[in-house]
Amino acid sequence: MKFRIEWTYGVPKGIDAVFSSEEMPAEAIIQIAEDLERTGRVKKIRFEDQYDSNWTLKEVKAYLKEIETEPHQVQIYFDGGYERSSGDAGLGCVIYYKQNGKSYRRRANAKLGELSSNNEAEYAALYFCLQELEYLEVRRQLVSFIGDSRIVINGMEGEWPIIEDKLGSWVQRIKDKLNELGIQDEYQLAPRKENAEADKLATQALKGISIAATSEILD
């Protein structure tokens, strides 16, 4: 979850000014708040999450402690491959996250039939990633979704209209699942070479190679 911070700053002559920040992860916002408090000139600090709810510094710290045992700082790479001759799609998903002070990577893929285009396969891959998040029991988290499909990224951000009915159906399924899991989604368009791992998983799925594995990332 991301927060904004608003603080009232006072100088010795009695002049006060109110400042606010952009949205930042909870860890960063706590560091800034504690540093501001050390100046001794901050009269009031207020935290606001992306849902416009107010928090105290104590509550933000408690939230971080609460999610420490849950998957958090989640980043997902997704990709979909499509075979026009068979109508089959390969779905690839790579999830990076932290839990209990350790870093993990989950790699998973799946094969899906009766699709009509590569664009539909890309949306199906995104939905598959949400199913993987559900498996990991990710709840109430900000999740970054990274892919190389401009249609999916811009479509989910609302920058491009969804004209095809089949794609619109996938968008609705994705939004419903996001709401069910309480996930705030953000999207990033990546060059294809940066999405190579998810692409490989999608290709393997089309070849009948099934993968579902979680491993710890060692420094």
PDB file of C-alpha atoms in Angstrom:
ATOM      1  CA  MET A   1       0.000   0.000   0.000  1.00  0.00           C
ATOM      2  CA  LYS A   2       1.187   3.537  -0.748  1.00  0.00           C
ATOM      3  CA  PHE A   3       0.719   6.615   1.398  1.00  0.00           C
ATOM      4  CA  ARG A   4       0.898  10.370   1.077  1.00  0.00           C
ATOM      5  CA  ILE A   5       2.228  12.444   3.940  1.00  0.00           C
ATOM      6  CA  GLU A   6       1.113  15.960   4.862  1.00  0.00           C
ATOM      7  CA  TRP A   7       2.944  17.909   7.512  1.00  0.00           C
ATOM      8  CA  THR A   8       2.756  21.361   9.076  1.00  0.00           C
ATOM      9  CA  TYR A   9       6.183  22.920   9.434  1.00  0.00           C
ATOM     10  CA  GLY A  10       6.831  25.834  11.771  1.00  0.00           C
ATOM     11  CA  VAL A  11       9.817  28.183  12.116  1.00  0.00           C
ATOM     12  CA  PRO A  12      10.859  30.055  15.264  1.00  0.00           C
ATOM     13  CA  LYS A  13       9.190  33.302  14.205  1.00  0.00           C
ATOM     14  CA  GLY A  14       5.823  31.570  14.174  1.00  0.00           C
ATOM     15  CA  ILE A  15       5.360  31.145  10.426  1.00  0.00           C
ATOM     16  CA  ASP A  16       3.755  27.815   9.541  1.00  0.00           C
ATOM     17  CA  ALA A  17       3.566  26.129   6.168  1.00  0.00           C
ATOM     18  CA  VAL A  18       1.835  22.938   5.044  1.00  0.00           C
ATOM     19  CA  PHE A  19       3.632  20.510   2.706  1.00  0.00           C
ATOM     20  CA  SER A  20       2.585  17.241   1.124  1.00  0.00           C
ATOM     21  CA  SER A  21       4.345  14.427  -0.698  1.00  0.00           C
ATOM     22  CA  GLU A  22       3.570  12.129  -3.588  1.00  0.00           C
ATOM     23  CA  GLU A  23       2.370   8.591  -2.920  1.00  0.00           C
ATOM     24  CA  MET A  24       5.177   6.358  -1.674  1.00  0.00           C
ATOM     25  CA  PRO A  25       5.529   2.886  -0.162  1.00  0.00           C
ATOM     26  CA  ALA A  26       4.921   2.674   3.575  1.00  0.00           C
ATOM     27  CA  GLU A  27       8.599   1.937   4.326  1.00  0.00           C
ATOM     28  CA  ALA A  28       9.716   5.160   2.645  1.00  0.00           C
ATOM     29  CA  ILE A  29       6.992   7.284   4.179  1.00  0.00           C
ATOM     30  CA  ILE A  30       7.957   6.148   7.701  1.00  0.00           C
ATOM     31  CA  GLN A  31      11.607   7.074   7.145  1.00  0.00           C
ATOM     32  CA  ILE A  32      10.617  10.552   5.950  1.00  0.00           C
ATOM     33  CA  ALA A  33       8.195  11.095   8.826  1.00  0.00           C
ATOM     34  CA  GLU A  34      10.753  10.080  11.440  1.00  0.00           C
ATOM     35  CA  ASP A  35      13.371  12.341   9.859  1.00  0.00           C
ATOM     36  CA  LEU A  36      10.924  15.255   9.852  1.00  0.00           C
ATOM     37  CA  GLU A  37      10.119  14.694  13.500  1.00  0.00           C
ATOM     38  CA  ARG A  38      13.818  14.850  14.380  1.00  0.00           C
ATOM     39  CA  THR A  39      13.938  18.449  13.132  1.00  0.00           C
ATOM     40  CA  GLY A  40      11.709  19.453  16.017  1.00  0.00           C
ATOM     41  CA  ARG A  41       9.800  21.877  13.803  1.00  0.00           C
ATOM     42  CA  VAL A  42       6.987  19.668  12.605  1.00  0.00           C
ATOM     43  CA  LYS A  43       3.768  20.555  14.398  1.00  0.00           C
ATOM     44  CA  LYS A  44       1.475  18.034  12.744  1.00  0.00           C
ATOM     45  CA  ILE A  45       1.863  14.964  10.508  1.00  0.00           C
ATOM     46  CA  ARG A  46      -0.969  13.235   8.677  1.00  0.00           C
ATOM     47  CA  PHE A  47      -0.863  10.111   6.519  1.00  0.00           C
ATOM     48  CA  GLU A  48      -3.378   9.309   3.794  1.00  0.00           C
ATOM     49  CA  ASP A  49      -3.611   6.067   1.817  1.00  0.00           C
ATOM     50  CA  GLN A  50      -4.773   5.621  -1.769  1.00  0.00           C
ATOM     51  CA  TYR A  51      -8.337   5.192  -0.523  1.00  0.00           C
ATOM     52  CA  ASP A  52      -8.223   8.631   1.158  1.00  0.00           C
ATOM     53  CA  SER A  53      -8.265   7.125   4.662  1.00  0.00           C
ATOM     54  CA  ASN A  54      -6.231   8.839   7.373  1.00  0.00           C
ATOM     55  CA  TRP A  55      -3.552   7.011   9.380  1.00  0.00           C
ATOM     56  CA  THR A  56      -1.243   7.860  12.256  1.00  0.00           C
ATOM     57  CA  LEU A  57       2.468   7.033  12.205  1.00  0.00           C
ATOM     58  CA  LYS A  58       1.822   4.342  14.800  1.00  0.00           C
ATOM     59  CA  GLU A  59      -0.864   2.781  12.589  1.00  0.00           C
ATOM     60  CA  VAL A  60       1.389   2.765   9.507  1.00  0.00           C
ATOM     61  CA  LYS A  61       4.130   1.029  11.501  1.00  0.00           C
ATOM     62  CA  ALA A  62       1.611  -1.522  12.783  1.00  0.00           C
ATOM     63  CA  TYR A  63       0.466  -2.153   9.205  1.00  0.00           C
ATOM     64  CA  LEU A  64       4.042  -2.879   8.100  1.00  0.00           C
ATOM     65  CA  LYS A  65       4.535  -5.259  11.002  1.00  0.00           C
ATOM     66  CA  GLU A  66       1.275  -7.012  10.161  1.00  0.00           C
ATOM     67  CA  ILE A  67       2.162  -7.691   6.517  1.00  0.00           C
ATOM     68  CA  GLU A  68       5.734  -8.802   7.290  1.00  0.00           C
ATOM     69  CA  THR A  69       4.552 -12.425   7.496  1.00  0.00           C
ATOM     70  CA  GLU A  70       2.484 -12.061   4.320  1.00  0.00           C
ATOM     71  CA  PRO A  71       3.734 -11.713   0.730  1.00  0.00           C
ATOM     72  CA  HIS A  72       4.384  -8.023   0.074  1.00  0.00           C
ATOM     73  CA  GLN A  73       6.298  -5.694  -2.270  1.00  0.00           C
ATOM     74  CA  VAL A  74       4.850  -7.816  -5.060  1.00  0.00           C
ATOM     75  CA  GLN A  75       5.978  -7.394  -8.668  1.00  0.00           C
ATOM     76  CA  ILE A  76       4.558  -9.533 -11.466  1.00  0.00           C
ATOM     77  CA  TYR A  77       5.803 -10.139 -15.006  1.00  0.00           C
ATOM     78  CA  PHE A  78       3.232 -11.675 -17.343  1.00  0.00           C
ATOM     79  CA  ASP A  79       3.095 -12.777 -20.967  1.00  0.00           C
ATOM     80  CA  GLY A  80       0.776 -14.674 -23.251  1.00  0.00           C
ATOM     81  CA  GLY A  81       1.620 -16.648 -26.377  1.00  0.00           C
ATOM     82  CA  TYR A  82      -0.873 -17.772 -29.019  1.00  0.00           C
ATOM     83  CA  GLU A  83      -1.018 -20.468 -31.702  1.00  0.00           C
ATOM     84  CA  ARG A  84      -3.388 -19.409 -34.444  1.00  0.00           C
ATOM     85  CA  SER A  85      -3.652 -22.916 -35.919  1.00  0.00           C
ATOM     86  CA  SER A  86      -4.923 -24.532 -32.695  1.00  0.00           C
ATOM     87  CA  GLY A  87      -6.407 -21.586 -30.807  1.00  0.00           C
ATOM     88  CA  ASP A  88      -4.253 -22.551 -27.817  1.00  0.00           C
ATOM     89  CA  ALA A  89      -2.565 -20.020 -25.573  1.00  0.00           C
ATOM     90  CA  GLY A  90       0.441 -20.288 -23.292  1.00  0.00           C
ATOM     91  CA  LEU A  91       0.295 -18.180 -20.147  1.00  0.00           C
ATOM     92  CA  GLY A  92       3.469 -17.176 -18.305  1.00  0.00           C
ATOM     93  CA  CYS A  93       3.722 -15.575 -14.878  1.00  0.00           C
ATOM     94  CA  VAL A  94       6.714 -14.599 -12.710  1.00  0.00           C
ATOM     95  CA  ILE A  95       6.037 -13.188  -9.247  1.00  0.00           C
ATOM     96  CA  TYR A  96       8.676 -11.499  -7.103  1.00  0.00           C
ATOM     97  CA  TYR A  97       7.813 -10.801  -3.468  1.00  0.00           C
ATOM     98  CA  LYS A  98       9.102 -10.528   0.073  1.00  0.00           C
ATOM     99  CA  GLN A  99       7.933 -12.455   3.116  1.00  0.00           C
ATOM    100  CA  ASN A 100       9.373 -12.835   6.607  1.00  0.00           C
ATOM    101  CA  GLY A 101      12.421 -10.802   5.665  1.00  0.00           C
ATOM    102  CA  LYS A 102      13.275 -12.982   2.662  1.00  0.00           C
ATOM    103  CA  SER A 103      12.866 -12.522  -1.096  1.00  0.00           C
ATOM    104  CA  TYR A 104      11.113 -15.078  -3.296  1.00  0.00           C
ATOM    105  CA  ARG A 105      10.322 -15.771  -6.932  1.00  0.00           C
ATOM    106  CA  ARG A 106       7.392 -17.856  -8.119  1.00  0.00           C
ATOM    107  CA  ARG A 107       7.342 -19.126 -11.709  1.00  0.00           C
ATOM    108  CA  ALA A 108       4.157 -20.611 -13.138  1.00  0.00           C
ATOM    109  CA  ASN A 109       2.529 -21.259 -16.485  1.00  0.00           C
ATOM    110  CA  ALA A 110      -0.626 -22.755 -17.928  1.00  0.00           C
ATOM    111  CA  LYS A 111      -2.114 -23.764 -21.281  1.00  0.00           C
ATOM    112  CA  LEU A 112      -5.540 -22.516 -22.282  1.00  0.00           C
ATOM    113  CA  GLY A 113      -7.587 -23.424 -25.341  1.00  0.00           C
ATOM    114  CA  GLU A 114     -10.294 -21.854 -27.464  1.00  0.00           C
ATOM    115  CA  LEU A 115      -8.909 -18.329 -27.599  1.00  0.00           C
ATOM    116  CA  SER A 116      -9.129 -16.122 -30.661  1.00  0.00           C
ATOM    117  CA  SER A 117      -6.069 -13.853 -30.665  1.00  0.00           C
ATOM    118  CA  ASN A 118      -2.727 -13.026 -29.115  1.00  0.00           C
ATOM    119  CA  ASN A 119      -4.309 -10.032 -27.388  1.00  0.00           C
ATOM    120  CA  GLU A 120      -6.794 -12.325 -25.687  1.00  0.00           C
ATOM    121  CA  ALA A 121      -3.906 -14.557 -24.605  1.00  0.00           C
ATOM    122  CA  GLU A 122      -2.186 -11.553 -23.009  1.00  0.00           C
ATOM    123  CA  TYR A 123      -5.298 -10.694 -20.976  1.00  0.00           C
ATOM    124  CA  ALA A 124      -5.694 -14.345 -20.024  1.00  0.00           C
ATOM    125  CA  ALA A 125      -2.086 -14.336 -18.780  1.00  0.00           C
ATOM    126  CA  LEU A 126      -2.813 -11.350 -16.559  1.00  0.00           C
ATOM    127  CA  TYR A 127      -5.846 -13.103 -15.108  1.00  0.00           C
ATOM    128  CA  PHE A 128      -3.764 -16.240 -14.549  1.00  0.00           C
ATOM    129  CA  CYS A 129      -1.344 -14.144 -12.488  1.00  0.00           C
ATOM    130  CA  LEU A 130      -4.228 -13.075 -10.262  1.00  0.00           C
ATOM    131  CA  GLN A 131      -5.056 -16.720  -9.686  1.00  0.00           C
ATOM    132  CA  GLU A 132      -1.439 -17.237  -8.647  1.00  0.00           C
ATOM    133  CA  LEU A 133      -1.721 -14.306  -6.240  1.00  0.00           C
ATOM    134  CA  GLU A 134      -4.781 -15.952  -4.751  1.00  0.00           C
ATOM    135  CA  TYR A 135      -2.756 -19.156  -4.322  1.00  0.00           C
ATOM    136  CA  LEU A 136      -0.062 -17.181  -2.472  1.00  0.00           C
ATOM    137  CA  GLU A 137      -2.800 -15.600  -0.341  1.00  0.00           C
ATOM    138  CA  VAL A 138      -1.874 -12.078  -1.363  1.00  0.00           C
ATOM    139  CA  ARG A 139      -4.490  -9.697  -0.005  1.00  0.00           C
ATOM    140  CA  ARG A 140      -4.864  -5.954   0.472  1.00  0.00           C
ATOM    141  CA  GLN A 141      -1.617  -5.168  -1.314  1.00  0.00           C
ATOM    142  CA  LEU A 142      -0.351  -2.799  -3.956  1.00  0.00           C
ATOM    143  CA  VAL A 143       0.830  -5.010  -6.822  1.00  0.00           C
ATOM    144  CA  SER A 144       2.874  -3.925  -9.842  1.00  0.00           C
ATOM    145  CA  PHE A 145       2.034  -5.721 -13.089  1.00  0.00           C
ATOM    146  CA  ILE A 146       4.728  -5.575 -15.767  1.00  0.00           C
ATOM    147  CA  GLY A 147       4.240  -6.750 -19.343  1.00  0.00           C
ATOM    148  CA  ASP A 148       5.188  -6.024 -22.933  1.00  0.00           C
ATOM    149  CA  SER A 149       1.630  -5.839 -24.316  1.00  0.00           C
ATOM    150  CA  ARG A 150       0.754  -2.205 -24.925  1.00  0.00           C
ATOM    151  CA  ILE A 151      -2.883  -3.174 -25.500  1.00  0.00           C
ATOM    152  CA  VAL A 152      -3.177  -4.780 -22.057  1.00  0.00           C
ATOM    153  CA  ILE A 153      -1.208  -2.142 -20.146  1.00  0.00           C
ATOM    154  CA  ASN A 154      -2.998   0.805 -21.739  1.00  0.00           C
ATOM    155  CA  GLY A 155      -6.322  -1.018 -21.613  1.00  0.00           C
ATOM    156  CA  MET A 156      -6.089  -1.717 -17.882  1.00  0.00           C
ATOM    157  CA  GLU A 157      -4.998   1.852 -17.193  1.00  0.00           C
ATOM    158  CA  GLY A 158      -8.011   3.131 -19.120  1.00  0.00           C
ATOM    159  CA  GLU A 159      -5.880   4.966 -21.661  1.00  0.00           C
ATOM    160  CA  TRP A 160      -7.125   2.911 -24.615  1.00  0.00           C
ATOM    161  CA  PRO A 161     -10.748   1.905 -25.197  1.00  0.00           C
ATOM    162  CA  ILE A 162     -11.617  -1.799 -25.179  1.00  0.00           C
ATOM    163  CA  ILE A 163     -13.520  -2.371 -28.421  1.00  0.00           C
ATOM    164  CA  GLU A 164     -13.593  -6.167 -28.739  1.00  0.00           C
ATOM    165  CA  ASP A 165     -16.237  -7.897 -26.611  1.00  0.00           C
ATOM    166  CA  LYS A 166     -13.951 -10.817 -25.758  1.00  0.00           C
ATOM    167  CA  LEU A 167     -11.263  -8.502 -24.448  1.00  0.00           C
ATOM    168  CA  GLY A 168     -13.846  -6.501 -22.514  1.00  0.00           C
ATOM    169  CA  SER A 169     -14.988  -9.708 -20.853  1.00  0.00           C
ATOM    170  CA  TRP A 170     -11.429 -10.439 -19.711  1.00  0.00           C
ATOM    171  CA  VAL A 171     -11.036  -6.902 -18.377  1.00  0.00           C
ATOM    172  CA  GLN A 172     -14.176  -7.301 -16.278  1.00  0.00           C
ATOM    173  CA  ARG A 173     -13.006 -10.672 -14.935  1.00  0.00           C
ATOM    174  CA  ILE A 174      -9.667  -9.126 -14.004  1.00  0.00           C
ATOM    175  CA  LYS A 175     -11.273  -6.166 -12.248  1.00  0.00           C
ATOM    176  CA  ASP A 176     -13.647  -8.448 -10.357  1.00  0.00           C
ATOM    177  CA  LYS A 177     -10.740 -10.581  -9.130  1.00  0.00           C
ATOM    178  CA  LEU A 178      -8.741  -7.504  -8.121  1.00  0.00           C
ATOM    179  CA  ASN A 179     -11.678  -6.287  -6.060  1.00  0.00           C
ATOM    180  CA  GLU A 180     -12.161  -9.720  -4.522  1.00  0.00           C
ATOM    181  CA  LEU A 181      -8.527  -9.822  -3.390  1.00  0.00           C
ATOM    182  CA  GLY A 182      -8.456  -6.174  -2.346  1.00  0.00           C
ATOM    183  CA  ILE A 183      -5.490  -5.499  -4.632  1.00  0.00           C
ATOM    184  CA  GLN A 184      -4.542  -2.062  -5.855  1.00  0.00           C
ATOM    185  CA  ASP A 185      -3.042  -2.496  -9.301  1.00  0.00           C
ATOM    186  CA  GLU A 186      -0.439  -0.452 -11.117  1.00  0.00           C
ATOM    187  CA  TYR A 187       0.995  -1.222 -14.543  1.00  0.00           C
ATOM    188  CA  GLN A 188       4.295  -0.817 -16.319  1.00  0.00           C
ATOM    189  CA  LEU A 189       5.068  -1.390 -19.985  1.00  0.00           C
ATOM    190  CA  ALA A 190       8.402  -3.165 -20.395  1.00  0.00           C
ATOM    191  CA  PRO A 191      10.563  -3.945 -23.435  1.00  0.00           C
ATOM    192  CA  ARG A 192      10.154  -7.532 -24.591  1.00  0.00           C
ATOM    193  CA  LYS A 193      13.703  -8.444 -23.553  1.00  0.00           C
ATOM    194  CA  GLU A 194      12.897  -7.481 -19.954  1.00  0.00           C
ATOM    195  CA  ASN A 195       9.918  -9.826 -20.045  1.00  0.00           C
ATOM    196  CA  ALA A 196      11.891 -12.793 -21.377  1.00  0.00           C
ATOM    197  CA  GLU A 197      11.263 -15.036 -18.372  1.00  0.00           C
ATOM    198  CA  ALA A 198       7.476 -14.779 -18.591  1.00  0.00           C
ATOM    199  CA  ASP A 199       7.683 -15.189 -22.375  1.00  0.00           C
ATOM    200  CA  LYS A 200       9.700 -18.395 -21.968  1.00  0.00           C
ATOM    201  CA  LEU A 201       7.142 -19.780 -19.526  1.00  0.00           C
ATOM    202  CA  ALA A 202       4.339 -19.051 -21.998  1.00  0.00           C
ATOM    203  CA  THR A 203       6.259 -20.826 -24.774  1.00  0.00           C
ATOM    204  CA  GLN A 204       6.908 -23.821 -22.537  1.00  0.00           C
ATOM    205  CA  ALA A 205       3.208 -24.042 -21.719  1.00  0.00           C
ATOM    206  CA  LEU A 206       2.368 -24.249 -25.430  1.00  0.00           C
ATOM    207  CA  LYS A 207       4.852 -27.121 -25.715  1.00  0.00           C
ATOM    208  CA  GLY A 208       3.138 -28.977 -22.882  1.00  0.00           C
ATOM    209  CA  ILE A 209       5.785 -28.202 -20.263  1.00  0.00           C
ATOM    210  CA  SER A 210       4.045 -27.337 -17.002  1.00  0.00           C
ATOM    211  CA  ILE A 211       5.874 -25.275 -14.374  1.00  0.00           C
ATOM    212  CA  ALA A 212       4.837 -24.176 -10.891  1.00  0.00           C
ATOM    213  CA  ALA A 213       7.720 -23.511  -8.520  1.00  0.00           C
ATOM    214  CA  THR A 214       8.672 -21.072  -5.770  1.00  0.00           C
ATOM    215  CA  SER A 215      12.282 -20.417  -4.790  1.00  0.00           C
ATOM    216  CA  GLU A 216      14.092 -18.128  -2.387  1.00  0.00           C
ATOM    217  CA  ILE A 217      16.292 -15.450  -3.934  1.00  0.00           C
ATOM    218  CA  LEU A 218      19.653 -15.484  -2.205  1.00  0.00           C
ATOM    219  CA  ASP A 219      21.880 -12.420  -2.087  1.00  0.00           C
TER     220      ASP A 219
END
